[in-house]
Amino acid sequence: MLNDPQHYVTGVLNRDRLTLARTITLIESTHPNHQQLAQTIVDRLLPYTGRGIRIGITGVPGAGKSTYIERFGTMLTGLGHRVAVLAIDPSSSRSGGSILGDKTRMERLAVDPNAFIRPSPSGGTLGGVGRKTRETMLVCEAAGYDVVIIETVGVGQSETTVASMVDFFLVLMIAGAGDELQGMKKGVLEVADAIVINKADGDNLLRAEIAQKEYQTALHMRMANSPNWCPPVLTCSAVEGKGIDKIWETILDHRDKLTVSGEMAEKRKTQALDWMAFLIDEGLRHWFYTSPHVREALPTLRRNVEENKTSPTAAADSLLAFLYTRNGR
Amino acid sequence: MAQHPQLPKWTEIAEKQMKGKSVETLSWMTPEGIKVKPLYTAEDLEGMESANTLPGMAPYVRGPMATMYTGRPWTIRQYAGFSTAKESNAFYHKALAAGQKGLSVAFDLATHRGYDSDHPRVAGDIGKAGVAIDSVEDMKILFNGIPLDQMSVSMTMNGAVIPILAGYIVAAEEQGVAHDKLEGTIQNDILKEYLTRNTYIYPPTPSMRVISDIMAYCSREMPKYNTISISGYHMMEAGANSVLQTAFTLADGVEYVKAALKSGMDVDTFAPRLSFFFGIGMNFFMDIAMLRAARFLWYRLMSQFNPKNAKSSMLRTHCQTSGWSLTEQDPHNNIIRTTLEAMTAALGGTQSLHTNSFDEAIGLPTDFSARIARNTQIIIQEESQICHVIDPLGGSYYLESLTNSIINESQKIIDEINELGGMAKAIESGMPKMRIEESAARKQARIDQGLDVIVGVNKYKLANEKIDFEVREVPATVRDEQIARIKEIKASRDNVAVERALADLTNAAKNGGNLLEAALPAVRARATVGEISTAMESVFGRFVATTRCISGAYSSEYTGDNNAVTAIKQRTNVFLEKQGRRPRLLVTKMGQDGHDRGFKVVASAYADLGFDVDISPMFQTPEEAAKMAIENDVHLVGASSLAAGHKSLIPALIEELKKIGGGEILVVAGGIIPPGDYDFLYKAGVKAIFGPGTPIPESADKTLALLEEKYLQ
């Protein structure tokens, strides 16, 4: 690993695939030296970011996310766009390893010279996904990718984190997924800018249209989170390539409406502030849990709580109080 | 259930012999989830519908024919195809002279996938895993001197079925043989291709139409020809246990029947021509029972279609001994394994059989190894005297119980498939593929722990492996020869007529019409296999594989406190700590080789050991694989090769990596690679080679050591 940040900055700006890939590795690394180096690189690249359209895509397993992105992405490169796809794969909680198989379902996009696909292991920490992915997205923008797609599996909490860093958040559904709707965090639908019912093809077409109506009703019942945008429910068939262009039109329409009204600029500002707040939270937690006193006291306290010798509240208070005194307050 | 009156007494004696331990501890849970007891009695068979029936009569448990081998033994049908049509033809002539009945043609992967030999995507595949066929001219050379009206010919073809079957028909025409004299089988089983073998061309819906069209044409023109061979073999090779093999194969069969009925055919016009193909593994009694159970279930399943002809619900099958059970280590043991498996097939009542050559884990069969394989069957038929009695194991308490258990367990899975809306829908849902992969990962884990013994691999290993026999080499000139002949054909044919015939075929694909019939004029006009495939592809599109991979199955089967596994997990964690990320590797398959079991088991197991594993799409070119390696920034690429493409594809990958700046990415190889090629690959820059049967912890240990040496020192 080279240690000169400028090497990476120049490479990324020159759109060199290898350097971009290695920069992302640095961003994802848990090694303190790599993190520091990555921070410098991202800071230097910051002036070149912000010009892309940022799209988040989530959906229940089996909704056809990868197949959808294959179609959607190749359509966009066909229109002259440069597309980056960041796919977050859950890591096994037992071994820590992951299977990163997204590209097997993006066969054409994977070999497209105007596309860059990077599957990333979630590494088990949700906060980590947020931090890494956001910075990776910025670096991809700096490397000239004007559409950045972030794909997550719709089973955890990472969706809302992703929604808070993109311009447009698309939730992919399939007909007959009523249970999944329950299972998916309600919050995911609340942050959706569009719901797309995939697999609207063959003998599934009718069911997809019924599902469309159901989701429309469901969306009507929630509070609008934008004065300028009412999230539509669309149908498509990623396998047959139907309805994909309509979704892109919807994204562009959303962008126009929010840009004209000034909401887009506000949104990105809010996202930046939220991001800062998030980093402070994460930093505080890290600082708290790695301080030697906490590390020392915590195991005993946990045991006491487990054995009912101390109440959880009292245990938490004593730890926090310890920090007050330590900081002279 | 009643029990033998003396069973309590027996239990007492047995437990005394076991020094007080319960006889219950002698029970064995098979991979299929069937509990096998140490002792069976007549009472176990009470009320069993499948026991005590007669051969040649429903439900056909004891065999489809009334006389079975007492009338005529099974057909010895060895699957073979070598590089060029000329070389294969010579081989067939020798085999027929040495006692083989019937031919079975293996095609190369380029042909399977509908590519001509001059197509750039298939540069590494020509003539490697079988014979390269580009046009009817090659087909004529293949069958030169073999009268097709007297020879039953089986062709393993599923993707490019239209040009190949049409080529066979036209080759016969030009020998002066009428369509209705043709006898044999085309595999034509596309559903299992989406499950395991991956040599498809078109998406499922048009592929099913191709099958219906072939059935319709042949029921009219070629009444003696088997239009489909519904195959479980490849599922077994992909790791399916015997219950999964039975259930999925029969469910595929039902799906084909439904497709044919939907296209307007009467069940009795095509169902008697359906044939099956089962794989036989090392679980001796299990697979005898499997064949018996499959016949029973097929009869039961076909009843729903109310056939009038008894033959419509009679399961006739070809069998092949398992390739997976063959080892690269101490390979002469494979002769014994194949003999046992051949006995299984015979005692199970197969109609024809292929026995593998002992060197198939190392390379393609030689004349010598092919002779031994063929003689294995001849010796059973002509020396062992087992053919004198029909279903000689019928009535065995154990075997009948096992047969009944497979019937019940398979029926459960078939019911599950029905609930999903049939096999096509089930395949779409990914269920069968996941089950097979899970079964494969579990098997690998059992082997790696030594729970499933493989002599020479995980027990009684040789200190020094040494190859003391000839290994067949595929001449590097095959591709050039094929390309020259394509050029010659294209220069000498009437290109206007070819264009017209191809346009007619495209039109039939678009607007209806029998595709096989529409392809015949194109073949007669000397259109190539690639051209004919493309003419249909322009309407149907080319199917893109979905590779799913399960995690957790390997480690959940790996139960014992195994130090090797724990140690590797610790080392991947140390790597993470020092390097800031887990060791990351890309597993890839280049060329047209669609055997993806090994590659998926490795991916799944390595993830369970704490690696981050990227999986590439199937059928990659070296350039594509290198791009992916760079983009995902992996430490190492593992290239899997089972179809003899390693000498060109893997060095090309290494070159390409260097070219695009990924020179530091390590490359290892796995699969069927003749030991004689190891040095060649090491010189090309390959860091390690893992042959078939390498335990995962062993390969992971070596792989990790390579990475530790490079990154942690």
mmCIF file of C-alpha atoms in Angstrom, chain B residues 42-168:
data_model
loop_
_atom_site.group_PDB
_atom_site.id
_atom_site.type_symbol
_atom_site.label_atom_id
_atom_site.label_comp_id
_atom_site.label_asym_id
_atom_site.label_seq_id
_atom_site.Cartn_x
_atom_site.Cartn_y
_atom_site.Cartn_z
ATOM 1 C CA ALA B 42 -39.883 -59.079 7.769
ATOM 2 C CA GLU B 43 -41.998 -56.959 10.113
ATOM 3 C CA ASP B 44 -40.410 -53.827 8.667
ATOM 4 C CA LEU B 45 -42.088 -54.550 5.344
ATOM 5 C CA GLU B 46 -45.638 -54.802 6.676
ATOM 6 C CA GLY B 47 -48.137 -52.766 4.691
ATOM 7 C CA MET B 48 -45.491 -51.572 2.267
ATOM 8 C CA GLU B 49 -47.032 -50.793 -1.117
ATOM 9 C CA SER B 50 -43.719 -51.026 -2.953
ATOM 10 C CA ALA B 51 -42.699 -54.464 -1.658
ATOM 11 C CA ASN B 52 -43.486 -57.799 -3.310
ATOM 12 C CA THR B 53 -44.492 -56.580 -6.757
ATOM 13 C CA LEU B 54 -43.499 -58.084 -10.105
ATOM 14 C CA PRO B 55 -41.177 -56.806 -12.829
ATOM 15 C CA GLY B 56 -42.676 -55.488 -16.040
ATOM 16 C CA MET B 57 -45.850 -54.680 -14.139
ATOM 17 C CA ALA B 58 -46.980 -51.556 -12.346
ATOM 18 C CA PRO B 59 -45.602 -49.987 -10.196
ATOM 19 C CA TYR B 60 -42.387 -51.286 -11.823
ATOM 20 C CA VAL B 61 -40.292 -51.234 -8.614
ATOM 21 C CA ARG B 62 -38.529 -54.409 -9.734
ATOM 22 C CA GLY B 63 -37.848 -53.258 -13.278
ATOM 23 C CA PRO B 64 -39.614 -51.950 -16.356
ATOM 24 C CA MET B 65 -39.186 -55.153 -18.397
ATOM 25 C CA ALA B 66 -40.724 -58.491 -17.450
ATOM 26 C CA THR B 67 -37.527 -60.476 -18.035
ATOM 27 C CA MET B 68 -34.917 -57.793 -17.273
ATOM 28 C CA TYR B 69 -31.322 -59.054 -17.623
ATOM 29 C CA THR B 70 -32.408 -62.677 -17.886
ATOM 30 C CA GLY B 71 -33.596 -61.733 -21.374
ATOM 31 C CA ARG B 72 -30.902 -59.248 -22.309
ATOM 32 C CA PRO B 73 -28.380 -57.474 -20.088
ATOM 33 C CA TRP B 74 -28.177 -53.699 -19.899
ATOM 34 C CA THR B 75 -26.557 -51.812 -22.780
ATOM 35 C CA ILE B 76 -22.921 -50.917 -22.260
ATOM 36 C CA ARG B 77 -22.910 -47.334 -23.423
ATOM 37 C CA GLN B 78 -19.664 -45.456 -22.851
ATOM 38 C CA TYR B 79 -19.749 -41.683 -23.154
ATOM 39 C CA ALA B 80 -16.846 -40.441 -25.210
ATOM 40 C CA GLY B 81 -15.773 -37.630 -27.437
ATOM 41 C CA PHE B 82 -12.275 -36.478 -28.217
ATOM 42 C CA SER B 83 -11.195 -33.138 -29.637
ATOM 43 C CA THR B 84 -11.950 -33.730 -33.305
ATOM 44 C CA ALA B 85 -14.646 -35.654 -35.110
ATOM 45 C CA LYS B 86 -11.972 -37.746 -36.816
ATOM 46 C CA GLU B 87 -10.300 -38.817 -33.595
ATOM 47 C CA SER B 88 -13.643 -39.576 -31.930
ATOM 48 C CA ASN B 89 -14.710 -41.637 -34.916
ATOM 49 C CA ALA B 90 -11.580 -43.739 -34.686
ATOM 50 C CA PHE B 91 -12.219 -44.253 -30.973
ATOM 51 C CA TYR B 92 -15.828 -45.345 -31.606
ATOM 52 C CA HIS B 93 -14.719 -47.915 -34.166
ATOM 53 C CA LYS B 94 -12.264 -49.402 -31.672
ATOM 54 C CA ALA B 95 -14.825 -49.466 -28.853
ATOM 55 C CA LEU B 96 -17.479 -51.135 -30.987
ATOM 56 C CA ALA B 97 -14.991 -53.790 -32.046
ATOM 57 C CA ALA B 98 -14.167 -54.419 -28.370
ATOM 58 C CA GLY B 99 -17.734 -55.245 -27.314
ATOM 59 C CA GLN B 100 -19.419 -51.905 -26.720
ATOM 60 C CA LYS B 101 -23.028 -51.617 -27.868
ATOM 61 C CA GLY B 102 -24.316 -48.187 -28.755
ATOM 62 C CA LEU B 103 -22.483 -44.883 -28.908
ATOM 63 C CA SER B 104 -22.611 -41.926 -26.602
ATOM 64 C CA VAL B 105 -21.209 -38.655 -27.870
ATOM 65 C CA ALA B 106 -19.560 -36.031 -25.661
ATOM 66 C CA PHE B 107 -19.364 -32.580 -27.200
ATOM 67 C CA ASP B 108 -16.978 -29.787 -26.305
ATOM 68 C CA LEU B 109 -18.277 -26.837 -24.334
ATOM 69 C CA ALA B 110 -18.202 -24.393 -27.218
ATOM 70 C CA THR B 111 -20.593 -26.666 -29.123
ATOM 71 C CA HIS B 112 -22.831 -27.041 -26.059
ATOM 72 C CA ARG B 113 -23.186 -23.316 -25.769
ATOM 73 C CA GLY B 114 -23.837 -22.779 -29.464
ATOM 74 C CA TYR B 115 -20.546 -21.131 -30.381
ATOM 75 C CA ASP B 116 -18.508 -21.980 -33.472
ATOM 76 C CA SER B 117 -14.859 -22.829 -32.868
ATOM 77 C CA ASP B 118 -13.754 -19.468 -34.267
ATOM 78 C CA HIS B 119 -15.702 -17.444 -31.684
ATOM 79 C CA PRO B 120 -13.357 -15.383 -29.475
ATOM 80 C CA ARG B 121 -15.210 -16.212 -26.229
ATOM 81 C CA VAL B 122 -14.412 -19.898 -26.510
ATOM 82 C CA ALA B 123 -10.747 -19.840 -27.461
ATOM 83 C CA GLY B 124 -9.851 -21.974 -24.430
ATOM 84 C CA ASP B 125 -12.566 -24.590 -24.831
ATOM 85 C CA ILE B 126 -12.263 -26.077 -28.304
ATOM 86 C CA GLY B 127 -12.045 -29.862 -28.306
ATOM 87 C CA LYS B 128 -11.313 -29.966 -24.587
ATOM 88 C CA ALA B 129 -14.151 -31.793 -22.863
ATOM 89 C CA GLY B 130 -15.475 -33.529 -25.939
ATOM 90 C CA VAL B 131 -15.646 -33.304 -29.676
ATOM 91 C CA ALA B 132 -15.918 -29.961 -31.481
ATOM 92 C CA ILE B 133 -18.760 -29.888 -34.007
ATOM 93 C CA ASP B 134 -19.229 -26.826 -36.157
ATOM 94 C CA SER B 135 -21.336 -28.127 -39.040
ATOM 95 C CA VAL B 136 -22.880 -31.199 -40.615
ATOM 96 C CA GLU B 137 -19.520 -31.848 -42.274
ATOM 97 C CA ASP B 138 -18.039 -32.528 -38.821
ATOM 98 C CA MET B 139 -21.072 -34.658 -37.979
ATOM 99 C CA LYS B 140 -20.490 -36.776 -41.085
ATOM 100 C CA ILE B 141 -16.872 -37.370 -40.117
ATOM 101 C CA LEU B 142 -17.986 -38.283 -36.594
ATOM 102 C CA PHE B 143 -20.260 -41.065 -37.885
ATOM 103 C CA ASN B 144 -18.138 -42.096 -40.850
ATOM 104 C CA GLY B 145 -18.429 -45.843 -41.396
ATOM 105 C CA ILE B 146 -21.057 -46.206 -38.659
ATOM 106 C CA PRO B 147 -24.433 -47.126 -40.193
ATOM 107 C CA LEU B 148 -26.877 -44.929 -38.334
ATOM 108 C CA ASP B 149 -29.827 -47.212 -39.070
ATOM 109 C CA GLN B 150 -28.151 -49.949 -37.017
ATOM 110 C CA MET B 151 -26.494 -48.018 -34.248
ATOM 111 C CA SER B 152 -28.217 -46.488 -31.245
ATOM 112 C CA VAL B 153 -26.583 -43.101 -30.683
ATOM 113 C CA SER B 154 -26.893 -41.114 -27.501
ATOM 114 C CA MET B 155 -25.926 -37.457 -27.583
ATOM 115 C CA THR B 156 -25.314 -35.379 -24.485
ATOM 116 C CA MET B 157 -26.629 -32.092 -25.712
ATOM 117 C CA ASN B 158 -28.920 -29.639 -23.993
ATOM 118 C CA GLY B 159 -28.038 -26.133 -25.128
ATOM 119 C CA ALA B 160 -27.455 -26.401 -28.869
ATOM 120 C CA VAL B 161 -29.983 -29.227 -29.269
ATOM 121 C CA ILE B 162 -31.523 -27.883 -32.464
ATOM 122 C CA PRO B 163 -28.385 -27.621 -34.628
ATOM 123 C CA ILE B 164 -26.923 -30.843 -33.211
ATOM 124 C CA LEU B 165 -30.012 -33.003 -33.576
ATOM 125 C CA ALA B 166 -30.632 -31.511 -37.019
ATOM 126 C CA GLY B 167 -26.993 -32.235 -37.872
ATOM 127 C CA TYR B 168 -27.408 -35.867 -36.830
#
